[in-house]
Tab-separated table of C-alpha atoms in Angstrom:
chain	number	residue	atom	x	y	z
G	1	UNK	CA	-180.052	-47.925	79.459
G	2	UNK	CA	-178.626	-51.117	78.045
G	3	UNK	CA	-181.952	-52.392	76.789
G	4	UNK	CA	-185.645	-51.636	76.619
G	5	UNK	CA	-187.097	-51.683	80.097
G	6	UNK	CA	-190.763	-52.219	80.874
G	7	UNK	CA	-192.573	-51.929	84.149
G	8	UNK	CA	-194.257	-53.526	85.886
G	9	UNK	CA	-193.267	-56.971	84.673
G	10	UNK	CA	-196.557	-58.374	85.941
G	11	UNK	CA	-199.833	-56.642	86.733
G	12	UNK	CA	-203.028	-58.158	88.038
G	13	UNK	CA	-205.983	-55.815	88.070
G	14	UNK	CA	-209.695	-55.995	88.638
G	15	UNK	CA	-212.070	-55.575	85.764
G	16	UNK	CA	-213.050	-51.934	85.373
G	17	UNK	CA	-209.871	-50.484	86.843
G	18	UNK	CA	-207.405	-48.366	84.882
G	19	UNK	CA	-203.808	-49.489	84.353
G	20	UNK	CA	-200.705	-47.728	83.171
G	21	UNK	CA	-197.812	-49.565	81.557
G	22	UNK	CA	-194.416	-47.973	81.224
G	23	UNK	CA	-191.675	-48.344	78.639
G	24	UNK	CA	-188.139	-46.964	78.826
G	25	UNK	CA	-186.568	-47.271	75.372
G	26	UNK	CA	-182.902	-47.565	74.585
G	27	UNK	CA	-181.258	-44.175	74.980
G	28	UNK	CA	-181.155	-42.282	71.699
G	29	UNK	CA	-183.806	-44.381	69.956
G	30	UNK	CA	-186.309	-42.091	68.315
G	31	UNK	CA	-188.830	-44.743	67.311
G	32	UNK	CA	-190.898	-46.617	69.877
G	33	UNK	CA	-193.519	-49.305	69.312
G	34	UNK	CA	-196.197	-51.000	71.400
G	35	UNK	CA	-197.452	-54.505	70.692
G	36	UNK	CA	-199.540	-56.985	72.576
G	37	UNK	CA	-199.524	-60.747	72.543
G	38	UNK	CA	-202.497	-62.678	73.807
G	39	UNK	CA	-202.037	-66.222	75.063
G	40	UNK	CA	-201.014	-68.486	72.194
G	41	UNK	CA	-201.401	-65.713	69.646
G	42	UNK	CA	-199.021	-63.754	67.482
G	43	UNK	CA	-197.936	-60.200	68.106
G	44	UNK	CA	-200.492	-57.503	67.429
G	45	UNK	CA	-199.145	-54.066	66.574
G	46	UNK	CA	-200.809	-51.259	68.525
G	47	UNK	CA	-199.056	-47.940	67.938
G	48	UNK	CA	-195.713	-46.377	67.162
G	49	UNK	CA	-194.046	-43.103	68.068
G	50	UNK	CA	-191.553	-41.108	66.086
G	51	UNK	CA	-190.214	-38.788	68.732
G	52	UNK	CA	-193.239	-37.741	70.787
G	53	UNK	CA	-195.627	-38.041	67.880
G	54	UNK	CA	-197.935	-40.961	67.146
G	55	UNK	CA	-199.150	-40.357	63.571
G	56	UNK	CA	-201.471	-43.351	63.394
G	57	UNK	CA	-203.549	-44.554	66.313
G	58	UNK	CA	-205.780	-46.863	64.317
G	59	UNK	CA	-204.084	-49.979	65.701
G	60	UNK	CA	-205.305	-49.319	69.225
G	61	UNK	CA	-208.070	-51.872	69.961
G	62	UNK	CA	-210.572	-49.398	71.400
G	63	UNK	CA	-210.904	-45.885	72.748
G	64	UNK	CA	-210.103	-47.257	76.197
G	65	UNK	CA	-206.496	-47.497	75.043
G	66	UNK	CA	-204.230	-44.479	74.853
G	67	UNK	CA	-200.512	-43.921	74.678
G	68	UNK	CA	-198.207	-41.022	75.093
G	69	UNK	CA	-194.530	-40.333	74.963
G	70	UNK	CA	-192.753	-37.407	76.540
G	71	UNK	CA	-189.301	-35.997	76.037
G	72	UNK	CA	-188.704	-38.423	73.202
G	73	UNK	CA	-188.049	-41.105	75.779
G	74	UNK	CA	-190.438	-42.784	78.212
G	75	UNK	CA	-193.797	-43.945	76.909
G	76	UNK	CA	-196.887	-44.991	78.810
G	77	UNK	CA	-199.733	-47.141	77.548
G	78	UNK	CA	-202.922	-46.554	79.497
G	79	UNK	CA	-205.911	-48.863	79.472
G	80	UNK	CA	-209.064	-47.471	81.029
G	81	UNK	CA	-211.893	-49.588	82.447
G	82	UNK	CA	-209.986	-52.816	81.800
G	83	UNK	CA	-211.827	-55.844	80.474
G	84	UNK	CA	-210.849	-59.502	80.669
G	85	UNK	CA	-210.058	-59.555	76.945
G	86	UNK	CA	-207.319	-56.991	77.649
G	87	UNK	CA	-205.322	-59.725	79.388
G	88	UNK	CA	-202.130	-60.173	77.390
G	89	UNK	CA	-198.407	-59.496	77.379
G	90	UNK	CA	-197.792	-55.920	76.312
G	91	UNK	CA	-194.451	-55.523	74.571
G	92	UNK	CA	-192.549	-52.343	73.865
G	93	UNK	CA	-189.774	-51.993	71.311
G	94	UNK	CA	-187.512	-49.197	70.185
G	95	UNK	CA	-185.313	-48.595	67.187
G	96	UNK	CA	-182.805	-45.962	66.227
G	97	UNK	CA	-184.990	-44.623	63.453
G	98	UNK	CA	-188.038	-45.596	61.453
G	99	UNK	CA	-186.223	-45.733	58.137
G	100	UNK	CA	-185.862	-49.344	57.112
G	101	UNK	CA	-182.374	-50.553	56.347
G	102	UNK	CA	-180.600	-47.904	58.357
G	103	UNK	CA	-180.012	-49.686	61.665
G	104	UNK	CA	-183.713	-49.934	62.210
G	105	UNK	CA	-183.789	-53.289	63.887
G	106	UNK	CA	-186.210	-53.091	66.792
G	107	UNK	CA	-185.137	-54.137	70.256
G	108	UNK	CA	-187.899	-55.483	72.441
G	109	UNK	CA	-188.404	-55.367	76.162
G	110	UNK	CA	-189.460	-58.360	78.224
G	111	UNK	CA	-193.042	-57.163	78.313
G	112	UNK	CA	-195.674	-56.535	80.954
G	113	UNK	CA	-197.993	-59.449	81.620
G	114	UNK	CA	-201.422	-57.975	82.329
G	115	UNK	CA	-204.090	-60.141	83.888
G	116	UNK	CA	-207.580	-58.737	84.320
G	117	UNK	CA	-209.661	-60.672	86.831
X	1	UNK	CA	-203.813	-59.605	54.652
X	2	UNK	CA	-200.732	-61.658	55.428
X	3	UNK	CA	-197.701	-60.556	53.476
X	4	UNK	CA	-195.723	-63.672	54.373
X	5	UNK	CA	-196.398	-67.387	54.566
X	6	UNK	CA	-194.392	-69.686	56.821
X	7	UNK	CA	-194.797	-73.329	57.828
X	8	UNK	CA	-196.296	-73.521	61.327
X	9	UNK	CA	-193.563	-75.756	62.648
X	10	UNK	CA	-190.403	-77.628	61.771
X	11	UNK	CA	-187.878	-79.826	63.538
X	12	UNK	CA	-184.123	-79.872	63.220
X	13	UNK	CA	-181.449	-82.009	64.854
X	14	UNK	CA	-179.019	-80.277	67.145
X	15	UNK	CA	-175.781	-79.412	65.349
X	16	UNK	CA	-177.403	-79.426	61.937
X	17	UNK	CA	-178.300	-76.383	59.858
X	18	UNK	CA	-181.845	-75.160	60.487
X	19	UNK	CA	-183.424	-73.416	57.496
X	20	UNK	CA	-186.940	-72.096	58.042
X	21	UNK	CA	-188.406	-70.797	54.773
X	22	UNK	CA	-190.684	-67.879	54.035
X	23	UNK	CA	-192.842	-66.989	51.039
X	24	UNK	CA	-193.468	-63.322	50.302
X	25	UNK	CA	-194.734	-63.462	46.737
X	26	UNK	CA	-196.329	-60.002	46.823
X	27	UNK	CA	-193.225	-58.218	48.085
X	28	UNK	CA	-192.630	-54.831	46.488
X	29	UNK	CA	-189.364	-53.309	45.446
X	30	UNK	CA	-189.340	-51.045	48.482
X	31	UNK	CA	-189.785	-53.768	51.051
X	32	UNK	CA	-187.068	-55.365	53.125
X	33	UNK	CA	-187.255	-58.876	54.531
X	34	UNK	CA	-186.729	-59.054	58.304
X	35	UNK	CA	-186.368	-62.075	60.527
X	36	UNK	CA	-187.071	-62.069	64.249
X	37	UNK	CA	-187.388	-64.869	66.720
X	38	UNK	CA	-189.191	-65.208	70.030
X	39	UNK	CA	-187.929	-67.622	72.595
X	40	UNK	CA	-190.582	-68.728	75.068
X	41	UNK	CA	-191.534	-66.024	77.591
X	42	UNK	CA	-189.158	-63.466	76.081
X	43	UNK	CA	-189.628	-60.480	73.796
X	44	UNK	CA	-188.839	-60.911	70.095
X	45	UNK	CA	-185.198	-60.697	69.068
X	46	UNK	CA	-183.912	-59.272	65.808
X	47	UNK	CA	-181.906	-61.738	63.726
X	48	UNK	CA	-181.170	-60.321	60.294
X	49	UNK	CA	-182.655	-58.377	57.399
X	50	UNK	CA	-182.004	-57.869	53.705
X	51	UNK	CA	-183.320	-56.323	50.522
X	52	UNK	CA	-182.141	-58.481	47.627
X	53	UNK	CA	-178.645	-59.706	48.310
X	54	UNK	CA	-177.826	-62.558	50.614
X	55	UNK	CA	-176.805	-61.392	54.064
X	56	UNK	CA	-174.778	-62.935	56.876
X	57	UNK	CA	-174.128	-61.873	60.415
X	58	UNK	CA	-172.992	-63.542	63.602
X	59	UNK	CA	-176.394	-65.095	64.194
X	60	UNK	CA	-177.523	-66.350	60.810
X	61	UNK	CA	-177.530	-66.100	57.045
X	62	UNK	CA	-180.411	-64.897	54.900
X	63	UNK	CA	-180.853	-66.241	51.405
X	64	UNK	CA	-183.279	-64.271	49.206
X	65	UNK	CA	-184.290	-65.691	45.832
X	66	UNK	CA	-183.509	-63.668	42.760
X	67	UNK	CA	-187.176	-62.810	42.195
X	68	UNK	CA	-187.421	-61.875	45.908
X	69	UNK	CA	-190.590	-63.913	46.324
X	70	UNK	CA	-189.141	-66.148	48.999
X	71	UNK	CA	-186.306	-66.343	51.456
X	72	UNK	CA	-184.664	-68.824	53.796
X	73	UNK	CA	-183.075	-68.190	57.136
X	74	UNK	CA	-180.082	-70.378	57.852
X	75	UNK	CA	-178.850	-71.146	61.351
X	76	UNK	CA	-175.694	-73.078	60.472
X	77	UNK	CA	-175.236	-75.138	63.637
X	78	UNK	CA	-178.484	-75.151	65.537
X	79	UNK	CA	-178.421	-75.579	69.306
X	80	UNK	CA	-181.211	-76.330	71.750
X	81	UNK	CA	-181.300	-72.614	72.627
X	82	UNK	CA	-182.367	-71.847	69.065
X	83	UNK	CA	-185.774	-73.402	69.742
X	84	UNK	CA	-188.158	-70.494	69.214
X	85	UNK	CA	-190.862	-69.072	66.980
X	86	UNK	CA	-189.221	-67.507	63.929
X	87	UNK	CA	-191.008	-64.630	62.243
X	88	UNK	CA	-190.432	-63.486	58.676
X	89	UNK	CA	-191.628	-59.928	58.079
X	90	UNK	CA	-191.639	-57.635	55.070
X	91	UNK	CA	-191.440	-53.950	55.749
X	92	UNK	CA	-191.482	-50.875	53.596
X	93	UNK	CA	-188.093	-49.284	53.032
X	94	UNK	CA	-189.156	-45.782	53.822
X	95	UNK	CA	-191.902	-45.649	56.451
X	96	UNK	CA	-191.019	-42.171	57.544
X	97	UNK	CA	-191.907	-40.798	54.147
X	98	UNK	CA	-195.377	-42.223	54.271
X	99	UNK	CA	-194.763	-45.583	52.678
X	100	UNK	CA	-196.504	-47.222	55.604
X	101	UNK	CA	-197.700	-46.215	59.022
X	102	UNK	CA	-197.465	-49.362	61.042
X	103	UNK	CA	-194.733	-51.179	62.863
X	104	UNK	CA	-193.527	-54.660	62.163
X	105	UNK	CA	-196.430	-56.909	61.216
X	106	UNK	CA	-195.863	-60.304	62.772
X	107	UNK	CA	-197.660	-63.341	61.391
X	108	UNK	CA	-197.881	-66.705	63.143
X	109	UNK	CA	-194.258	-67.586	62.410
X	110	UNK	CA	-192.584	-70.987	62.375
X	111	UNK	CA	-192.092	-72.864	65.611
X	112	UNK	CA	-188.600	-74.276	65.131
X	113	UNK	CA	-187.846	-77.130	67.495
X	114	UNK	CA	-184.262	-78.243	67.839
X	115	UNK	CA	-184.120	-81.863	68.857
X	116	UNK	CA	-181.234	-83.256	70.946
């Protein structure tokens, strides 16, 4: 696609329910990143993928969070048993490669605004 | 452990050059300087990056001091649409080879307000 696409754009869920957020990266981009931005806060890095592999999951806030990527393309971020503090905008980005300086600028999607009530 | 320091906010008159600064005194030889911006309610947007030489593209110029401990982004003729939070980020040159395992680390950035 022309840009990074995220769905849904908005999600309201009840506390305790599971949610799944989807990211379609730019075609051909091997690196994919998830961030979240809480109201009035900066961007918090969560996890990155190189291909289908996520070498470091330490940025995920808790074990309720998981992410996967299949076929080197679409990625899903799953939050189980959502809590109110999970409310944030979840942003996905992709870049051609991970190697800095070689066209590695990251292109961001518009985000999914998650509200846990 | 913030790698960069930026002023929280700055104003600039429309049509003038906006030049948000960034300190990165602990930058290593392998780290690039990246600039992104985030316009309200949108995802961050890449602006420019550089290693040690000054860089220019269609959006902006990046001036990096000779000791690489600070840099300045220059928007030559700022417009109202340039109002955004501007993030300065340092990032290891070669993440894939184990130089770092995270993505871009965003700080608080500078809220640049272009005044009419």
